[in-house]
Coordinates of C-alpha atoms and ligand atoms in Angstrom, one line a residue:
X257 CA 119.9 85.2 72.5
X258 CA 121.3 87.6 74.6
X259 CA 119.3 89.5 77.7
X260 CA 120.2 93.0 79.8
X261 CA 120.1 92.1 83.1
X262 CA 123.0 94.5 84.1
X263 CA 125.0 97.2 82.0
X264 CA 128.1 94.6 81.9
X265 CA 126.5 92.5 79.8
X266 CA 126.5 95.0 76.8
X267 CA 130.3 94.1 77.1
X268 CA 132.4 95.6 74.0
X269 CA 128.9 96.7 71.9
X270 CA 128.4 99.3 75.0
X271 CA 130.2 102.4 73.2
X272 CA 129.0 101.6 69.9
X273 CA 125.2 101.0 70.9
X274 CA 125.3 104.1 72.8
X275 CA 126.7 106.1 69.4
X276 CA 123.7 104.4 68.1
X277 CA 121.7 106.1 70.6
X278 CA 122.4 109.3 69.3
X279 CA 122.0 108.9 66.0
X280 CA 118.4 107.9 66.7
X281 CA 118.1 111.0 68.3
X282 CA 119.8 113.2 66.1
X283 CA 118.4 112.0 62.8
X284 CA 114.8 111.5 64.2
X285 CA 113.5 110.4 61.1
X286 CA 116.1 106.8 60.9
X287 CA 113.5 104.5 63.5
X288 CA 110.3 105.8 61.7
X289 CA 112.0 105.0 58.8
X290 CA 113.8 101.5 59.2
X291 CA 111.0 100.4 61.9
X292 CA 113.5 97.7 62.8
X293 CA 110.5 96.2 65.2
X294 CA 107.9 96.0 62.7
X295 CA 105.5 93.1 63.7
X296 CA 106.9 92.7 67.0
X297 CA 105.4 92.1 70.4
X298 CA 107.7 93.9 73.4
X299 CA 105.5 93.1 77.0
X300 CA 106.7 95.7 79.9
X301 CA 106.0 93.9 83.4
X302 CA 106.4 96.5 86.3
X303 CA 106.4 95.5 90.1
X304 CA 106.9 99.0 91.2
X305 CA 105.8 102.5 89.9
X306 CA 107.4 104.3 87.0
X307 CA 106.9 107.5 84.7
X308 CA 110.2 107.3 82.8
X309 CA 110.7 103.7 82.4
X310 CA 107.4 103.2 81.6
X311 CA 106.8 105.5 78.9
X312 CA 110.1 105.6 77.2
X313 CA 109.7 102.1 76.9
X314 CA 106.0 102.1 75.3
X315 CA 106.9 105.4 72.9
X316 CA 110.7 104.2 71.6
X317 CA 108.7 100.7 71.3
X318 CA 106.2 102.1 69.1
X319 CA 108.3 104.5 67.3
X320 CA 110.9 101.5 66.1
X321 CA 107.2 99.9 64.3
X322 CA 106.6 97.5 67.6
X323 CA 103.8 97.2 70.1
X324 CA 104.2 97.7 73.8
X325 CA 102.2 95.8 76.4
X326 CA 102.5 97.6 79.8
X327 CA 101.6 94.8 82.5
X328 CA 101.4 95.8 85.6
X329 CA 102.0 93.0 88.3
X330 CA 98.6 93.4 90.2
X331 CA 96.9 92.5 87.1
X332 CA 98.3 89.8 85.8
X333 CA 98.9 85.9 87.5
X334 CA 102.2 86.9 88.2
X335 CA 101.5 89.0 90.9
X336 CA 98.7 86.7 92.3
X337 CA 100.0 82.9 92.1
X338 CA 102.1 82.2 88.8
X339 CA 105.8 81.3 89.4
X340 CA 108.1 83.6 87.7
X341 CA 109.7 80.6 85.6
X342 CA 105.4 80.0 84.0
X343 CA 104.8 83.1 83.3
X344 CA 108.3 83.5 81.6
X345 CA 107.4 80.6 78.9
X346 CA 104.1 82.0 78.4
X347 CA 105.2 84.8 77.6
X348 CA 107.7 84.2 75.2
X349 CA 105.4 82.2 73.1
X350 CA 103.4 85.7 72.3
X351 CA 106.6 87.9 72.3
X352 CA 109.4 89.1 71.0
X353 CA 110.9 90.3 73.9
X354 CA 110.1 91.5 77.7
X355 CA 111.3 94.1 80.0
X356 CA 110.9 93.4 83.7
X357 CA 110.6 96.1 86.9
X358 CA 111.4 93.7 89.8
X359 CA 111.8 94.2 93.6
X360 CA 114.6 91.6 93.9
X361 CA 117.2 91.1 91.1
X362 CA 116.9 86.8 91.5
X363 CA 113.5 87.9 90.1
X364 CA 114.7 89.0 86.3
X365 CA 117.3 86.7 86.7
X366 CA 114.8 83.6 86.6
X367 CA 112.6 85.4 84.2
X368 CA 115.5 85.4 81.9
X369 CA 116.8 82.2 82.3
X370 CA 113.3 80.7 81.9
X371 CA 112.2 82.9 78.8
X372 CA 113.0 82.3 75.3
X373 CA 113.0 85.6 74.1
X374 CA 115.6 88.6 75.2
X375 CA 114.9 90.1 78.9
X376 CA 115.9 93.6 79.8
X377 CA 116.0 94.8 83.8
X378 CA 113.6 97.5 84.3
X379 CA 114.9 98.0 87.6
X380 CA 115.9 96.0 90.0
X381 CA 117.2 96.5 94.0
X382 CA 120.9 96.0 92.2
X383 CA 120.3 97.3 88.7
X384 CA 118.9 99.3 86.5
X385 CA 121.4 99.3 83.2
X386 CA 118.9 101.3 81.1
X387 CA 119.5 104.3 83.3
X388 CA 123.0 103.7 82.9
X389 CA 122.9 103.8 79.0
X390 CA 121.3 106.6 79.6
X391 CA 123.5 108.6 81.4
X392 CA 126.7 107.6 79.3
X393 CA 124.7 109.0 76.4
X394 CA 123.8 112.4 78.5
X395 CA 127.8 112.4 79.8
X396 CA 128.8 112.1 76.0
X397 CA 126.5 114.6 74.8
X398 CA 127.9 117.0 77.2
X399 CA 131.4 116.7 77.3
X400 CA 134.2 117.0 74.2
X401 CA 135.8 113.7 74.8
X402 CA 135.2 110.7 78.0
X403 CA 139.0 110.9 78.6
X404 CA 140.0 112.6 81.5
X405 CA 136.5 113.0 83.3
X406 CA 135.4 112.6 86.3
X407 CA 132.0 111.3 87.8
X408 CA 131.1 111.7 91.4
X409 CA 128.0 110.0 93.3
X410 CA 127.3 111.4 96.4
X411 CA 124.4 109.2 98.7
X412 CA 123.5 105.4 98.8
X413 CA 125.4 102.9 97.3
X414 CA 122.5 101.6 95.5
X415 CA 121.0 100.0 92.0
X416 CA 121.9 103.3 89.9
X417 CA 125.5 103.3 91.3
X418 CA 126.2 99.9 90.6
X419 CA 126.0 100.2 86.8
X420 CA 127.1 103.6 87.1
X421 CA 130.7 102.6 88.2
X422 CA 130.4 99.5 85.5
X423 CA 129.5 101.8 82.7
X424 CA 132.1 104.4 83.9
X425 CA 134.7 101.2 84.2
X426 CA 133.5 99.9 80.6
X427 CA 134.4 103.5 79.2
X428 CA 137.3 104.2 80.7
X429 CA 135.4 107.6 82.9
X430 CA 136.6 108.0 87.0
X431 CA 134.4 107.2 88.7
X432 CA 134.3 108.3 92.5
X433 CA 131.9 107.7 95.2
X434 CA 130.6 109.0 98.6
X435 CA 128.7 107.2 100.9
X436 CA 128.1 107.1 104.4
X437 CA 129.2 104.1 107.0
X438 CA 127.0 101.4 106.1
X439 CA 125.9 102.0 103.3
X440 CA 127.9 101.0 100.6
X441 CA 127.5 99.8 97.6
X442 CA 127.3 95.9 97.3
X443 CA 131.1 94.4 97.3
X444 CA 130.4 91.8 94.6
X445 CA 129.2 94.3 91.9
X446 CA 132.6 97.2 93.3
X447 CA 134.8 94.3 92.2
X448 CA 133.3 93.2 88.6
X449 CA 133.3 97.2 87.8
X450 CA 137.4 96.7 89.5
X451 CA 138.0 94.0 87.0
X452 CA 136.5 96.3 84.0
X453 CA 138.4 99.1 85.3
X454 CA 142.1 97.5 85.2
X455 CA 141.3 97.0 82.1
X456 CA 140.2 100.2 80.6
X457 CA 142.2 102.1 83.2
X458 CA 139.6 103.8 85.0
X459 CA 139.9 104.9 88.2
X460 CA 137.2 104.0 91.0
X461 CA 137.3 105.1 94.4
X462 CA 135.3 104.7 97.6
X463 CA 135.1 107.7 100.4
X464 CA 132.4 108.5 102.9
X465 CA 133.3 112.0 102.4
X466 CA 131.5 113.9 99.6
X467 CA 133.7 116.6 99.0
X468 CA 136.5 114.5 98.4
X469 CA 134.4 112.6 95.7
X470 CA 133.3 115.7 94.5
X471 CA 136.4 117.7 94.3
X472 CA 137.4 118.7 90.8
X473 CA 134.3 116.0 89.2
X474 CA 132.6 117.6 86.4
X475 CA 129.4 115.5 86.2
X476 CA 127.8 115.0 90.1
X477 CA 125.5 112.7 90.3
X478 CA 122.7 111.7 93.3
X479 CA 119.6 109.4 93.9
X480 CA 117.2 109.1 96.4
X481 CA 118.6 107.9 99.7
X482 CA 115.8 105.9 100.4
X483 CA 114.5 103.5 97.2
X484 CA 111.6 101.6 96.0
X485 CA 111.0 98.6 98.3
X486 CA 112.9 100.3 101.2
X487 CA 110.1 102.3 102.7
X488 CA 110.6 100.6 106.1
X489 CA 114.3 101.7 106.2
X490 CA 113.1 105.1 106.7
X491 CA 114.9 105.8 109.7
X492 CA 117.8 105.4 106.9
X493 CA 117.5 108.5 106.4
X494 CA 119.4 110.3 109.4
X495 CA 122.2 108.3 108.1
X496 CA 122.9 110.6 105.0
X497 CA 123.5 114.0 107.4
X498 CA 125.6 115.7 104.9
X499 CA 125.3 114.3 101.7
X500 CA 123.0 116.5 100.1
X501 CA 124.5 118.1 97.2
X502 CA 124.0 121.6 96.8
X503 CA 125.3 124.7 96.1
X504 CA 128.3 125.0 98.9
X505 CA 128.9 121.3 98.6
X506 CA 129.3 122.0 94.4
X507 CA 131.9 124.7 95.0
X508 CA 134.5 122.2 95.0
X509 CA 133.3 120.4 91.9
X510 CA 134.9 122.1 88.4
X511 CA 133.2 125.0 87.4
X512 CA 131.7 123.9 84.6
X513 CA 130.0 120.9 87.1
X514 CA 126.9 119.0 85.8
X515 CA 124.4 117.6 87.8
X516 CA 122.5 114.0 87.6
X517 CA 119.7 112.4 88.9
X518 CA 118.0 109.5 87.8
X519 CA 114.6 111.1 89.2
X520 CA 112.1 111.1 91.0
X521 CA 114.1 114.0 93.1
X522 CA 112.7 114.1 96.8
X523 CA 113.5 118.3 96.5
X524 CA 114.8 119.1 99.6
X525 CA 116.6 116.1 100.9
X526 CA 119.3 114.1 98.1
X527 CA 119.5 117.7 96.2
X528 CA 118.6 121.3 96.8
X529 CA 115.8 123.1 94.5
X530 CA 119.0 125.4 93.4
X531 CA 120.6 122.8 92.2
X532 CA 118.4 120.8 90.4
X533 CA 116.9 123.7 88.8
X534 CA 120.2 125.5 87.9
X535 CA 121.4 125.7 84.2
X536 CA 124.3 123.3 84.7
X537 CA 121.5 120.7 85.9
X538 CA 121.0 118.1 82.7
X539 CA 118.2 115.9 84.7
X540 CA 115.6 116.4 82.1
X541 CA 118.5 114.9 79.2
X542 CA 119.0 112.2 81.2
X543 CA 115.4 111.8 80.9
X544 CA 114.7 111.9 77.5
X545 CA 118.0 109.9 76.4
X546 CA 116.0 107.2 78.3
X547 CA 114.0 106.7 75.3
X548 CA 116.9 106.8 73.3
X549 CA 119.1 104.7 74.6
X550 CA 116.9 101.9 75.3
X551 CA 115.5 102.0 71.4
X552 CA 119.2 101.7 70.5
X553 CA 119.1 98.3 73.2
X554 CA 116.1 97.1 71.5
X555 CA 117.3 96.9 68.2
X556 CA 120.9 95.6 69.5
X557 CA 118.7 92.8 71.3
X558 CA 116.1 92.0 69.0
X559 CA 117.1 92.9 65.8
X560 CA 120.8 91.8 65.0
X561 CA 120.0 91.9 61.3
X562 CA 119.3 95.9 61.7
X563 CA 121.9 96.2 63.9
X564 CA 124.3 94.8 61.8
X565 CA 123.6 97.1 59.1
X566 CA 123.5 99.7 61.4
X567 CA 126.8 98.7 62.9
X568 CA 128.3 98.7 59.3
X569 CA 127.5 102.1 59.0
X570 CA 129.0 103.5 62.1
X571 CA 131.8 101.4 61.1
X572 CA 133.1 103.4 57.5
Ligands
CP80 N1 114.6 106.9 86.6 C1 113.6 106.0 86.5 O1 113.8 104.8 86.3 O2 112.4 106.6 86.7 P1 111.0 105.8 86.8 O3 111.0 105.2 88.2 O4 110.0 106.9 86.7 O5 110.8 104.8 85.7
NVA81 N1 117.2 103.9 93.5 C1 115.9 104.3 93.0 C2 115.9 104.6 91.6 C3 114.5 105.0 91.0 C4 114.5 105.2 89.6 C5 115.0 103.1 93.4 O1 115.3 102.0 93.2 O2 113.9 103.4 93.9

């Protein structure tokens, strides 16, 4: 049984389950079709808000022939007095598989190693691989061919960089970040996506200077630089002086630049309204390939007899 608790562990699968991706969304009839989840049980626990997580989950659940439970931590024991590793056996005897939004990342980690039934990371404070899958899918869809490009991150070296820079090092894409002083991403997650990198030859590198990370990149990517579960931090905030991305900051980027965001934007601060709203802004596909992408994870995880075949396929 395998779980998605961060991008890596797609390992070599990660290209071809993203190609699978798009064929669910380009031939929108295959899931209705196959309903590769028929008579199965998927139960979504969140700990924090969500619009796109939760409802890409509950509509790609339903339309691969599944059923979605949303649980929402305040209503169910685990948010009162149940330990995580209870709940977790519980759970898997009615299920067929559960996808967890977590404040701290030992949190899915348990849940996994305690359930019987695959786990996905919803989000935690140092993941969130669905996004990831995501955005590969929305980079592929927009660009010829993954050689040769280059993504740059401009903000907090949070959960969305970190599997940014280990999908980017599983594909072989540059990846370059900018973050101020301090706020780096976390040193144990830079040198797993290293390891992936020397391997596939991409190239990652760390500034605190956006428009060195942003010079000649062709996909520019930002997040909120305050997240979930860091509401006290908010003085954090005069630390990212400069690292907006806008319009001046873009005219270094190529001039075909995309932006990226995760979303929710806070308009205004990471990103200007220009920006997010211009034509070369693909938030909105990012979006929507969350549905996707995570239907293409779903069957990988839960149904390795349809992904076989399906893998057959893409294989002639
Ligand atoms: N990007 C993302 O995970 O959005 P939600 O918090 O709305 O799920
Ligand atoms: N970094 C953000 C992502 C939200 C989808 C957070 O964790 O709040």
């Amino acid at each position: 049984m395998s779980n998605l608790l961060a991008i890596d562990d797609l390992g070599d699968d990660f290209a071809k389950i993203l190609r699978w991706a798009i064929t669910y969304k380009d031939d929108d009839e295959i899931a209705p079709e196959s309903q590769p989840l028929d008579g199965m049980s998927v139960g979504c626990i969140y700990e924090k808000p969500s619009t796109r997580t939760r409802v890409s989950f509950e509509v790609g659940i339903n339309r691969l022939g599944g059923h979605s439970l949303t649980l929402l931590s305040g209503d169910i024991q685990l948010g009162q007095s149940e330990t995580i590793g209870d709940t977790a056996q519980v759970l898997s005897r009615f299920l067929d598989g559960i996808t967890y939004r977590c404040y701290a990342h030992a949190d899915v980690v348990e849940l996994a190693d305690k359930a019987t039934v695959p786990v996905i990371n919803a989000l935690s404070d140092l993941h969130h691989p669905c996004q990831a899958a995501a955005d590969m899918m929305t980079i592929m869809e927009h660009s010829d061919k993954l050689e040769g490009i280059k993504v740059a991150w401009v903000g907090d070296g949070n959960n969305v960089l970190h599997d940014l820079m280990l999908a980017c090092a599983m594909l072989g894409v540059d990846c370059h970040w900018a973050v101020p002083p301090g706020h780096e991403p976390n040193s144990k997650v830079v040198k797993r996506a290293q390891r992936i990198a020397a391997e596939t030859g991409a190239e990652l590198v760390q500034t605190h200077t956006p428009v060195e990370a942003v010079t000649d990149a062709n996909f520019i990517y930002t997040d909120a630089f305050v997240s979930m579960g860091e509401e006290h931090l908010e003085t954090k905030l005069a630390d990212f002086d400069g690292f907006q991305v806008n319009l001046k900051l873009l005219e270094h980027a190529d001039q075909d630049w995309k932006f990226m965001h995760c979303l929710p934007a806070h308009r205004g601060e990471e990103v200007t309204d220009e920006v997010i709203d211009h034509e070369q802004s693909i938030v909105f596909d990012q979006a929507e390939n969350r549905m996707w992408a995570q239907m293409s994870i779903l069957t990988y995880l839960l149904e390795k007899n349809s992904w076989d075949v399906y893998s057959d396929i893409m294989e002639v």
